[in-house]
């Protein structure tokens, strides 16, 4: 905690200035949210996402000199316009990555602790703040050691003390060691499988191999087409990693840094993550941003989240370069802005999917999302 510096040049208190009776009084409360990714600081009014939508808030972002973004927030219900400009101080933390983001434990297990990496490397203050969403399930100490307490699911969150808008999360599921092995089956069964749509034969180039669905050789994992529980390439595929390294180098040459913050996830890891989000936000909300087990692109070994898996990444120079250039290396922005009704998920500027250079160029040039381009749906049956 840094104490506020005293100003040695402060003038002695004098007579209070008379308040203007001409200008109207406006009470403006500005809260910095959405954090920093790639050195960009976004400043918005103090409304959460749902409240902003209900109040029909509109915002526009104006790029100025590097490291500075001006955001104009217009709230129609109050007819108040707030414009503020703020730059990120040098040496501030801009990102956090963890050695793992999901863990399954049993009551009585030893503690586990994810390794934390904060960027940039020369950040002045890399202090961490840890907290648990449900201490009856798992607790965490000041250095990140996670201890299972009781059966259930929770989220362990680590936040940068230097920049509280930057954080990372570990999804924790704690099993009861005394419970029969079959107790978890009913819960998992509700989201393990999704029936194939009746009209698959009508989709050009669609075929099924070993329980997985392909369209013109492209592996599909969305709300309509599920992967088998046993599908596991063992991590990101070699061709995906080779393509990423090519993208990474090109980005560096252009002055941008890209880091994989989430790559391959197994069926079991996705099951834990998804149900933790359901427990926290409810099923309907979770379905807008998290895939049910078997339906996640991360299980394909062909998808990854870069730099900052959150809305704070949207308006960064890194996000702009990625959207305009990732196709050159065989990737597409899998969940583009304005295509939520087609993909089934919210806009994710950080999530890229490897489809190969030829298909990536065709899809990019078309301006369509993958579902639109191949004429497939992405909808759960329920």
mmCIF file of C-alpha atoms in Angstrom:
data_model
loop_
_atom_site.group_PDB
_atom_site.id
_atom_site.type_symbol
_atom_site.label_atom_id
_atom_site.label_comp_id
_atom_site.label_asym_id
_atom_site.label_seq_id
_atom_site.Cartn_x
_atom_site.Cartn_y
_atom_site.Cartn_z
ATOM 1 C CA UNK A 1 0.000 0.000 0.000
ATOM 2 C CA UNK A 2 1.534 3.317 -1.057
ATOM 3 C CA UNK A 3 0.798 6.342 1.091
ATOM 4 C CA UNK A 4 -0.297 9.502 -0.660
ATOM 5 C CA UNK A 5 2.667 11.907 -0.968
ATOM 6 C CA UNK A 6 2.437 15.276 0.715
ATOM 7 C CA UNK A 7 2.785 18.289 -1.581
ATOM 8 C CA UNK A 8 5.514 20.647 -0.270
ATOM 9 C CA UNK A 9 4.295 23.419 -2.546
ATOM 10 C CA UNK A 10 0.764 23.352 -1.262
ATOM 11 C CA UNK A 11 -0.574 26.843 -0.620
ATOM 12 C CA UNK A 12 -1.991 27.765 2.774
ATOM 13 C CA UNK A 13 -5.722 27.446 3.037
ATOM 14 C CA UNK A 14 -7.425 30.663 2.124
ATOM 15 C CA UNK A 15 -10.936 31.811 1.539
ATOM 16 C CA UNK A 16 -13.166 29.282 -0.154
ATOM 17 C CA UNK A 17 -14.053 30.129 -3.699
ATOM 18 C CA UNK A 18 -17.660 30.819 -4.327
ATOM 19 C CA UNK A 19 -19.318 27.923 -6.133
ATOM 20 C CA UNK A 20 -20.601 28.717 -9.583
ATOM 21 C CA UNK A 21 -24.358 29.044 -9.769
ATOM 22 C CA UNK A 22 -24.274 28.863 -13.557
ATOM 23 C CA UNK A 23 -22.736 25.481 -14.286
ATOM 24 C CA UNK A 24 -24.917 22.478 -13.318
ATOM 25 C CA UNK A 25 -23.482 20.047 -10.811
ATOM 26 C CA UNK A 26 -22.668 16.657 -12.215
ATOM 27 C CA UNK A 27 -21.697 13.768 -10.024
ATOM 28 C CA UNK A 28 -19.485 11.562 -12.136
ATOM 29 C CA UNK A 29 -18.151 8.319 -10.837
ATOM 30 C CA UNK A 30 -15.545 6.682 -12.979
ATOM 31 C CA UNK A 31 -14.200 3.277 -12.208
ATOM 32 C CA UNK A 32 -11.352 1.638 -14.109
ATOM 33 C CA UNK A 33 -12.449 -1.781 -15.300
ATOM 34 C CA UNK A 34 -11.605 -4.356 -17.910
ATOM 35 C CA UNK A 35 -7.913 -4.130 -16.998
ATOM 36 C CA UNK A 36 -4.908 -4.079 -19.180
ATOM 37 C CA UNK A 37 -3.774 -6.457 -21.891
ATOM 38 C CA UNK A 38 -0.759 -5.534 -23.963
ATOM 39 C CA UNK A 39 -0.336 -2.192 -22.192
ATOM 40 C CA UNK A 40 -3.744 -0.653 -22.910
ATOM 41 C CA UNK A 41 -5.811 0.846 -20.095
ATOM 42 C CA UNK A 42 -9.557 1.065 -20.559
ATOM 43 C CA UNK A 43 -11.665 3.411 -18.450
ATOM 44 C CA UNK A 44 -15.409 2.858 -18.268
ATOM 45 C CA UNK A 45 -18.217 4.063 -16.057
ATOM 46 C CA UNK A 46 -18.956 1.999 -12.946
ATOM 47 C CA UNK A 47 -21.510 -0.365 -14.426
ATOM 48 C CA UNK A 48 -21.208 -4.131 -14.676
ATOM 49 C CA UNK A 49 -21.943 -5.752 -18.021
ATOM 50 C CA UNK A 50 -25.549 -6.673 -17.295
ATOM 51 C CA UNK A 51 -26.319 -3.266 -15.849
ATOM 52 C CA UNK A 52 -24.736 -1.565 -18.821
ATOM 53 C CA UNK A 53 -26.885 -3.593 -21.192
ATOM 54 C CA UNK A 54 -30.048 -2.829 -19.253
ATOM 55 C CA UNK A 55 -29.270 0.881 -19.266
ATOM 56 C CA UNK A 56 -28.442 0.787 -22.981
ATOM 57 C CA UNK A 57 -24.997 2.235 -22.398
ATOM 58 C CA UNK A 58 -22.921 2.882 -25.506
ATOM 59 C CA UNK A 59 -19.188 3.369 -25.633
ATOM 60 C CA UNK A 60 -16.599 4.323 -28.211
ATOM 61 C CA UNK A 61 -12.853 3.950 -27.934
ATOM 62 C CA UNK A 62 -10.452 6.497 -29.411
ATOM 63 C CA UNK A 63 -6.806 5.486 -29.881
ATOM 64 C CA UNK A 64 -4.248 8.138 -28.957
ATOM 65 C CA UNK A 65 -0.549 7.825 -28.322
ATOM 66 C CA UNK A 66 0.761 4.311 -27.409
ATOM 67 C CA UNK A 67 -0.301 3.172 -23.969
ATOM 68 C CA UNK A 68 -3.276 5.553 -23.809
ATOM 69 C CA UNK A 69 -6.921 4.950 -24.684
ATOM 70 C CA UNK A 70 -9.765 7.421 -24.408
ATOM 71 C CA UNK A 71 -13.168 5.898 -23.764
ATOM 72 C CA UNK A 72 -16.369 7.872 -24.121
ATOM 73 C CA UNK A 73 -19.291 6.336 -22.257
ATOM 74 C CA UNK A 74 -22.819 7.485 -23.081
ATOM 75 C CA UNK A 75 -25.614 6.338 -20.779
ATOM 76 C CA UNK A 76 -28.957 7.166 -22.338
ATOM 77 C CA UNK A 77 -30.981 6.670 -19.166
ATOM 78 C CA UNK A 78 -29.139 9.440 -17.336
ATOM 79 C CA UNK A 79 -28.187 11.528 -20.382
ATOM 80 C CA UNK A 80 -24.682 11.812 -18.915
ATOM 81 C CA UNK A 81 -21.535 11.717 -21.026
ATOM 82 C CA UNK A 82 -18.193 11.042 -19.356
ATOM 83 C CA UNK A 83 -14.869 11.271 -21.127
ATOM 84 C CA UNK A 84 -11.691 10.374 -19.328
ATOM 85 C CA UNK A 85 -8.126 9.675 -20.364
ATOM 86 C CA UNK A 86 -5.640 7.666 -18.386
ATOM 87 C CA UNK A 87 -2.366 5.952 -19.216
ATOM 88 C CA UNK A 88 -0.889 2.878 -17.578
ATOM 89 C CA UNK A 89 2.108 3.786 -15.382
ATOM 90 C CA UNK A 90 5.451 2.323 -16.507
ATOM 91 C CA UNK A 91 6.331 -0.934 -14.796
ATOM 92 C CA UNK A 92 2.703 -1.965 -14.224
ATOM 93 C CA UNK A 93 1.640 -5.613 -14.408
ATOM 94 C CA UNK A 94 -0.244 -6.297 -17.661
ATOM 95 C CA UNK A 95 -0.838 -10.044 -17.540
ATOM 96 C CA UNK A 96 -0.907 -13.180 -15.377
ATOM 97 C CA UNK A 97 -0.524 -16.789 -16.492
ATOM 98 C CA UNK A 98 -0.671 -19.950 -14.363
ATOM 99 C CA UNK A 99 1.003 -23.352 -14.698
ATOM 100 C CA UNK A 100 -2.463 -24.925 -14.487
ATOM 101 C CA UNK A 101 -6.023 -23.575 -14.501
ATOM 102 C CA UNK A 102 -8.050 -26.639 -13.466
ATOM 103 C CA UNK A 103 -7.538 -29.197 -10.709
ATOM 104 C CA UNK A 104 -9.518 -32.101 -9.246
ATOM 105 C CA UNK A 105 -8.750 -32.937 -5.604
ATOM 106 C CA UNK A 106 -10.047 -35.052 -2.745
ATOM 107 C CA UNK A 107 -10.594 -34.073 0.850
ATOM 108 C CA UNK A 108 -7.392 -34.931 2.668
ATOM 109 C CA UNK A 109 -5.088 -34.432 -0.327
ATOM 110 C CA UNK A 110 -1.922 -32.391 0.043
ATOM 111 C CA UNK A 111 -2.013 -28.765 -1.018
ATOM 112 C CA UNK A 112 -1.241 -27.807 -4.611
ATOM 113 C CA UNK A 113 0.135 -24.496 -5.814
ATOM 114 C CA UNK A 114 0.090 -23.159 -9.400
ATOM 115 C CA UNK A 115 3.188 -21.322 -10.575
ATOM 116 C CA UNK A 116 2.414 -17.689 -11.362
ATOM 117 C CA UNK A 117 4.031 -15.708 -14.166
ATOM 118 C CA UNK A 118 3.390 -11.972 -14.340
ATOM 119 C CA UNK A 119 4.228 -9.821 -17.335
ATOM 120 C CA UNK A 120 6.168 -7.812 -18.181
ATOM 121 C CA UNK A 121 9.236 -9.384 -16.600
ATOM 122 C CA UNK A 122 10.433 -5.975 -15.392
ATOM 123 C CA UNK A 123 7.184 -5.123 -13.596
ATOM 124 C CA UNK A 124 8.066 -3.263 -10.415
ATOM 125 C CA UNK A 125 5.514 -4.894 -8.099
ATOM 126 C CA UNK A 126 4.550 -8.540 -8.634
ATOM 127 C CA UNK A 127 2.656 -8.968 -5.377
ATOM 128 C CA UNK A 128 -0.294 -11.367 -5.485
ATOM 129 C CA UNK A 129 -3.688 -11.438 -3.803
ATOM 130 C CA UNK A 130 -5.370 -14.859 -3.550
ATOM 131 C CA UNK A 131 -9.012 -15.602 -2.737
ATOM 132 C CA UNK A 132 -11.481 -18.488 -2.888
ATOM 133 C CA UNK A 133 -15.063 -18.192 -4.100
ATOM 134 C CA UNK A 134 -16.137 -20.838 -1.568
ATOM 135 C CA UNK A 135 -13.930 -21.551 1.460
ATOM 136 C CA UNK A 136 -16.095 -24.514 2.421
ATOM 137 C CA UNK A 137 -14.800 -26.247 -0.718
ATOM 138 C CA UNK A 138 -11.176 -25.078 -0.885
ATOM 139 C CA UNK A 139 -9.027 -22.440 0.775
ATOM 140 C CA UNK A 140 -5.940 -20.673 -0.508
ATOM 141 C CA UNK A 141 -3.169 -18.946 1.440
ATOM 142 C CA UNK A 142 -1.200 -15.811 0.652
ATOM 143 C CA UNK A 143 1.259 -17.593 -1.646
ATOM 144 C CA UNK A 144 -1.302 -19.631 -3.591
ATOM 145 C CA UNK A 145 -1.342 -22.998 -1.818
ATOM 146 C CA UNK A 146 -4.768 -24.557 -2.402
ATOM 147 C CA UNK A 147 -6.184 -26.854 0.284
ATOM 148 C CA UNK A 148 -9.283 -29.038 -0.294
ATOM 149 C CA UNK A 149 -11.858 -28.666 2.493
ATOM 150 C CA UNK A 150 -15.161 -30.185 1.404
ATOM 151 C CA UNK A 151 -16.828 -31.746 -1.617
ATOM 152 C CA UNK A 152 -17.928 -29.268 -4.270
ATOM 153 C CA UNK A 153 -16.573 -26.790 -6.801
ATOM 154 C CA UNK A 154 -15.117 -23.305 -6.515
ATOM 155 C CA UNK A 155 -12.890 -20.756 -8.221
ATOM 156 C CA UNK A 156 -9.494 -19.760 -6.827
ATOM 157 C CA UNK A 157 -8.544 -16.298 -8.065
ATOM 158 C CA UNK A 158 -5.161 -14.569 -8.055
ATOM 159 C CA UNK A 159 -5.082 -10.816 -8.644
ATOM 160 C CA UNK A 160 -2.201 -8.435 -9.220
ATOM 161 C CA UNK A 161 -1.887 -6.055 -6.281
ATOM 162 C CA UNK A 162 -0.159 -3.592 -8.589
ATOM 163 C CA UNK A 163 -3.015 -3.692 -11.121
ATOM 164 C CA UNK A 164 -6.214 -5.249 -9.660
ATOM 165 C CA UNK A 165 -7.797 -5.421 -13.121
ATOM 166 C CA UNK A 166 -5.370 -8.203 -14.066
ATOM 167 C CA UNK A 167 -6.177 -11.649 -12.660
ATOM 168 C CA UNK A 168 -6.222 -15.385 -13.383
ATOM 169 C CA UNK A 169 -8.395 -18.221 -12.090
ATOM 170 C CA UNK A 170 -8.058 -21.882 -11.154
ATOM 171 C CA UNK A 171 -11.171 -24.028 -11.369
ATOM 172 C CA UNK A 172 -11.211 -26.456 -8.421
ATOM 173 C CA UNK A 173 -13.375 -29.519 -7.922
ATOM 174 C CA UNK A 174 -13.118 -31.377 -4.629
ATOM 175 C CA UNK A 175 -14.471 -34.920 -4.399
ATOM 176 C CA UNK A 176 -15.607 -36.611 -1.188
ATOM 177 C CA UNK A 177 -13.257 -39.582 -0.599
ATOM 178 C CA UNK A 178 -15.984 -41.466 1.269
ATOM 179 C CA UNK A 179 -18.575 -41.132 -1.488
ATOM 180 C CA UNK A 180 -19.166 -44.090 -3.865
ATOM 181 C CA UNK A 181 -17.546 -43.691 -7.263
ATOM 182 C CA UNK A 182 -20.942 -43.584 -8.935
ATOM 183 C CA UNK A 183 -22.251 -40.529 -7.122
ATOM 184 C CA UNK A 184 -20.915 -38.082 -9.710
ATOM 185 C CA UNK A 185 -22.270 -39.977 -12.700
ATOM 186 C CA UNK A 186 -25.781 -38.434 -12.832
ATOM 187 C CA UNK A 187 -24.406 -34.872 -12.876
ATOM 188 C CA UNK A 188 -21.847 -35.589 -15.575
ATOM 189 C CA UNK A 189 -24.309 -37.533 -17.690
ATOM 190 C CA UNK A 190 -26.516 -34.483 -18.177
ATOM 191 C CA UNK A 191 -23.885 -32.835 -20.355
ATOM 192 C CA UNK A 192 -21.681 -35.678 -21.653
ATOM 193 C CA UNK A 193 -23.394 -36.228 -24.975
ATOM 194 C CA UNK A 194 -25.485 -34.397 -27.491
ATOM 195 C CA UNK A 195 -27.429 -36.264 -30.167
ATOM 196 C CA UNK A 196 -26.358 -35.719 -33.756
ATOM 197 C CA UNK A 197 -28.672 -33.414 -35.701
ATOM 198 C CA UNK A 198 -31.048 -35.208 -38.020
ATOM 199 C CA UNK A 199 -29.985 -33.166 -41.057
ATOM 200 C CA UNK A 200 -26.232 -33.951 -41.034
ATOM 201 C CA UNK A 201 -26.504 -35.604 -44.432
ATOM 202 C CA UNK A 202 -27.638 -32.272 -45.873
ATOM 203 C CA UNK A 203 -24.380 -30.541 -44.894
ATOM 204 C CA UNK A 204 -21.901 -30.623 -47.753
ATOM 205 C CA UNK A 205 -18.682 -32.442 -46.914
ATOM 206 C CA UNK A 206 -19.793 -33.554 -43.451
ATOM 207 C CA UNK A 207 -18.637 -36.949 -42.192
ATOM 208 C CA UNK A 208 -18.163 -38.760 -38.911
ATOM 209 C CA UNK A 209 -14.996 -40.640 -37.932
ATOM 210 C CA UNK A 210 -14.618 -42.497 -34.640
ATOM 211 C CA UNK A 211 -17.390 -40.432 -33.075
ATOM 212 C CA UNK A 212 -15.955 -37.052 -34.145
ATOM 213 C CA UNK A 213 -17.461 -34.821 -36.838
ATOM 214 C CA UNK A 214 -15.532 -33.316 -39.754
ATOM 215 C CA UNK A 215 -16.576 -30.910 -42.507
ATOM 216 C CA UNK A 216 -14.262 -31.003 -45.510
ATOM 217 C CA UNK A 217 -11.631 -32.469 -43.211
ATOM 218 C CA UNK A 218 -12.025 -29.744 -40.539
ATOM 219 C CA UNK A 219 -12.713 -31.161 -37.065
ATOM 220 C CA UNK A 220 -15.845 -29.577 -35.593
ATOM 221 C CA UNK A 221 -16.568 -29.037 -31.906
ATOM 222 C CA UNK A 222 -19.480 -26.745 -31.113
ATOM 223 C CA UNK A 223 -22.879 -26.847 -29.415
ATOM 224 C CA UNK A 224 -24.326 -29.159 -32.084
ATOM 225 C CA UNK A 225 -21.370 -31.443 -32.699
ATOM 226 C CA UNK A 226 -19.659 -33.043 -29.698
ATOM 227 C CA UNK A 227 -16.337 -34.831 -29.408
ATOM 228 C CA UNK A 228 -16.176 -38.286 -27.808
ATOM 229 C CA UNK A 229 -15.191 -38.269 -24.160
ATOM 230 C CA UNK A 230 -12.124 -40.310 -25.097
ATOM 231 C CA UNK A 231 -10.903 -37.867 -27.756
ATOM 232 C CA UNK A 232 -7.518 -36.702 -26.516
ATOM 233 C CA UNK A 233 -4.616 -35.687 -28.791
ATOM 234 C CA UNK A 234 -2.429 -35.278 -25.696
ATOM 235 C CA UNK A 235 -2.087 -31.504 -26.002
ATOM 236 C CA UNK A 236 -1.950 -28.922 -28.735
ATOM 237 C CA UNK A 237 -1.114 -30.694 -31.991
ATOM 238 C CA UNK A 238 2.331 -30.275 -33.557
ATOM 239 C CA UNK A 239 0.933 -28.475 -36.599
ATOM 240 C CA UNK A 240 -0.963 -26.088 -34.325
ATOM 241 C CA UNK A 241 2.144 -25.307 -32.282
ATOM 242 C CA UNK A 242 4.281 -24.900 -35.406
ATOM 243 C CA UNK A 243 1.729 -22.443 -36.779
ATOM 244 C CA UNK A 244 1.615 -20.563 -33.478
ATOM 245 C CA UNK A 245 5.400 -20.172 -33.394
ATOM 246 C CA UNK A 246 5.215 -18.722 -36.904
ATOM 247 C CA UNK A 247 2.499 -16.299 -35.780
ATOM 248 C CA UNK A 248 4.429 -15.511 -32.611
ATOM 249 C CA UNK A 249 7.544 -14.547 -34.591
ATOM 250 C CA UNK A 250 5.582 -12.411 -37.046
ATOM 251 C CA UNK A 251 3.865 -10.668 -34.160
ATOM 252 C CA UNK A 252 7.206 -9.989 -32.490
ATOM 253 C CA UNK A 253 8.551 -8.533 -35.741
ATOM 254 C CA UNK A 254 5.539 -6.193 -35.759
ATOM 255 C CA UNK A 255 6.185 -5.209 -32.140
ATOM 256 C CA UNK A 256 3.652 -7.470 -30.398
ATOM 257 C CA UNK A 257 4.011 -10.313 -27.901
ATOM 258 C CA UNK A 258 1.686 -13.321 -27.872
ATOM 259 C CA UNK A 259 1.506 -15.918 -25.103
ATOM 260 C CA UNK A 260 -0.720 -18.989 -24.848
ATOM 261 C CA UNK A 261 -2.690 -18.672 -21.612
ATOM 262 C CA UNK A 262 -4.976 -21.654 -22.269
ATOM 263 C CA UNK A 263 -4.376 -24.443 -24.777
ATOM 264 C CA UNK A 264 -5.527 -28.053 -24.709
ATOM 265 C CA UNK A 265 -8.143 -29.162 -22.166
ATOM 266 C CA UNK A 266 -9.269 -32.739 -21.706
ATOM 267 C CA UNK A 267 -12.930 -33.719 -21.444
ATOM 268 C CA UNK A 268 -12.550 -34.075 -17.665
ATOM 269 C CA UNK A 269 -10.899 -30.663 -17.268
ATOM 270 C CA UNK A 270 -13.653 -29.003 -19.305
ATOM 271 C CA UNK A 271 -16.277 -30.795 -17.220
ATOM 272 C CA UNK A 272 -14.792 -29.295 -14.052
ATOM 273 C CA UNK A 273 -14.428 -25.832 -15.529
ATOM 274 C CA UNK A 274 -17.928 -25.708 -17.023
ATOM 275 C CA UNK A 275 -19.721 -26.879 -13.880
ATOM 276 C CA UNK A 276 -17.774 -24.424 -11.749
ATOM 277 C CA UNK A 277 -19.050 -21.624 -13.981
ATOM 278 C CA UNK A 278 -22.589 -23.033 -13.788
ATOM 279 C CA UNK A 279 -22.372 -23.057 -10.001
ATOM 280 C CA UNK A 280 -21.153 -19.472 -10.029
ATOM 281 C CA UNK A 281 -23.253 -17.845 -12.786
ATOM 282 C CA UNK A 282 -26.055 -20.288 -13.593
ATOM 283 C CA UNK A 283 -26.360 -22.581 -16.609
ATOM 284 C CA UNK A 284 -27.872 -20.062 -19.038
ATOM 285 C CA UNK A 285 -25.111 -17.508 -18.455
ATOM 286 C CA UNK A 286 -22.321 -20.104 -18.446
ATOM 287 C CA UNK A 287 -23.488 -21.419 -21.820
ATOM 288 C CA UNK A 288 -22.739 -18.044 -23.410
ATOM 289 C CA UNK A 289 -19.007 -18.220 -22.680
ATOM 290 C CA UNK A 290 -18.083 -21.778 -21.630
ATOM 291 C CA UNK A 291 -18.576 -25.014 -23.540
ATOM 292 C CA UNK A 292 -20.140 -28.067 -22.026
ATOM 293 C CA UNK A 293 -17.778 -31.060 -21.744
ATOM 294 C CA UNK A 294 -17.299 -32.678 -25.130
ATOM 295 C CA UNK A 295 -18.232 -29.474 -26.956
ATOM 296 C CA UNK A 296 -15.095 -27.448 -26.272
ATOM 297 C CA UNK A 297 -12.693 -26.483 -29.040
ATOM 298 C CA UNK A 298 -9.880 -26.739 -26.518
ATOM 299 C CA UNK A 299 -10.374 -30.535 -26.494
ATOM 300 C CA UNK A 300 -9.481 -30.685 -30.210
ATOM 301 C CA UNK A 301 -5.883 -29.626 -29.569
ATOM 302 C CA UNK A 302 -6.342 -27.036 -32.316
ATOM 303 C CA UNK A 303 -7.468 -23.996 -30.298
ATOM 304 C CA UNK A 304 -5.860 -21.598 -27.855
ATOM 305 C CA UNK A 305 -6.482 -18.426 -25.874
ATOM 306 C CA UNK A 306 -3.802 -15.757 -26.215
ATOM 307 C CA UNK A 307 -2.513 -13.114 -23.777
ATOM 308 C CA UNK A 308 -5.685 -12.314 -21.842
ATOM 309 C CA UNK A 309 -8.872 -14.378 -21.980
ATOM 310 C CA UNK A 310 -11.192 -11.494 -21.230
ATOM 311 C CA UNK A 311 -12.910 -8.435 -22.659
ATOM 312 C CA UNK A 312 -9.938 -6.271 -21.709
ATOM 313 C CA UNK A 313 -8.111 -7.740 -24.719
ATOM 314 C CA UNK A 314 -10.712 -6.592 -27.278
ATOM 315 C CA UNK A 315 -9.450 -3.093 -28.053
ATOM 316 C CA UNK A 316 -5.729 -3.662 -27.671
ATOM 317 C CA UNK A 317 -3.273 -3.297 -30.586
ATOM 318 C CA UNK A 318 -2.470 -6.988 -30.106
ATOM 319 C CA UNK A 319 -6.112 -7.954 -30.671
ATOM 320 C CA UNK A 320 -6.321 -5.793 -33.803
ATOM 321 C CA UNK A 321 -3.154 -7.266 -35.296
ATOM 322 C CA UNK A 322 -4.288 -10.797 -34.435
ATOM 323 C CA UNK A 323 -7.682 -10.332 -36.114
ATOM 324 C CA UNK A 324 -6.084 -8.921 -39.258
ATOM 325 C CA UNK A 325 -3.185 -11.344 -39.578
ATOM 326 C CA UNK A 326 -3.818 -14.689 -37.859
ATOM 327 C CA UNK A 327 -5.242 -16.186 -41.081
ATOM 328 C CA UNK A 328 -1.800 -15.915 -42.692
ATOM 329 C CA UNK A 329 -0.612 -18.611 -40.282
ATOM 330 C CA UNK A 330 -3.643 -20.897 -40.530
ATOM 331 C CA UNK A 331 -5.802 -19.506 -37.705
ATOM 332 C CA UNK A 332 -9.223 -17.877 -37.537
ATOM 333 C CA UNK A 333 -10.865 -15.815 -34.804
ATOM 334 C CA UNK A 334 -13.234 -18.579 -33.848
ATOM 335 C CA UNK A 335 -15.932 -16.484 -32.159
ATOM 336 C CA UNK A 336 -16.060 -13.151 -34.038
ATOM 337 C CA UNK A 337 -17.923 -10.056 -32.961
ATOM 338 C CA UNK A 338 -21.510 -9.911 -34.243
ATOM 339 C CA UNK A 339 -21.706 -13.673 -34.841
ATOM 340 C CA UNK A 340 -22.906 -14.696 -31.395
ATOM 341 C CA UNK A 341 -26.184 -16.087 -32.742
ATOM 342 C CA UNK A 342 -24.258 -18.288 -35.187
ATOM 343 C CA UNK A 343 -21.386 -19.549 -33.020
ATOM 344 C CA UNK A 344 -23.449 -19.776 -29.842
ATOM 345 C CA UNK A 345 -20.817 -17.920 -27.825
ATOM 346 C CA UNK A 346 -19.925 -14.359 -26.963
ATOM 347 C CA UNK A 347 -17.230 -12.497 -28.891
ATOM 348 C CA UNK A 348 -13.759 -13.782 -27.983
ATOM 349 C CA UNK A 349 -11.003 -11.742 -29.594
ATOM 350 C CA UNK A 350 -8.355 -13.856 -27.844
ATOM 351 C CA UNK A 351 -9.528 -17.307 -28.995
ATOM 352 C CA UNK A 352 -7.987 -18.596 -32.236
ATOM 353 C CA UNK A 353 -8.520 -21.927 -33.989
ATOM 354 C CA UNK A 354 -6.141 -23.644 -36.369
ATOM 355 C CA UNK A 355 -7.779 -24.760 -39.637
ATOM 356 C CA UNK A 356 -4.780 -24.580 -42.016
ATOM 357 C CA UNK A 357 -3.688 -21.704 -44.214
ATOM 358 C CA UNK A 358 -5.957 -22.464 -47.178
ATOM 359 C CA UNK A 359 -9.175 -22.673 -45.165
ATOM 360 C CA UNK A 360 -8.162 -19.771 -42.927
ATOM 361 C CA UNK A 361 -7.741 -17.461 -45.913
ATOM 362 C CA UNK A 362 -11.069 -18.539 -47.419
ATOM 363 C CA UNK A 363 -12.964 -18.043 -44.166
ATOM 364 C CA UNK A 364 -11.229 -14.712 -43.456
ATOM 365 C CA UNK A 365 -11.938 -13.390 -46.959
ATOM 366 C CA UNK A 366 -15.604 -14.417 -46.708
ATOM 367 C CA UNK A 367 -16.203 -12.354 -43.566
ATOM 368 C CA UNK A 368 -18.157 -15.312 -42.159
ATOM 369 C CA UNK A 369 -17.691 -17.368 -39.027
ATOM 370 C CA UNK A 370 -16.935 -21.096 -39.327
ATOM 371 C CA UNK A 371 -20.588 -22.107 -38.841
ATOM 372 C CA UNK A 372 -21.777 -19.758 -41.572
ATOM 373 C CA UNK A 373 -19.031 -20.729 -43.997
ATOM 374 C CA UNK A 374 -19.701 -24.468 -43.782
ATOM 375 C CA UNK A 375 -23.470 -24.163 -43.277
ATOM 376 C CA UNK A 376 -23.625 -25.882 -39.900
ATOM 377 C CA UNK A 377 -25.433 -25.027 -36.666
ATOM 378 C CA UNK A 378 -24.224 -24.552 -33.111
ATOM 379 C CA UNK A 379 -27.152 -25.159 -30.766
ATOM 380 C CA UNK A 380 -27.659 -27.449 -27.804
ATOM 381 C CA UNK A 381 -30.766 -29.592 -28.049
ATOM 382 C CA UNK A 382 -31.987 -28.386 -24.655
#
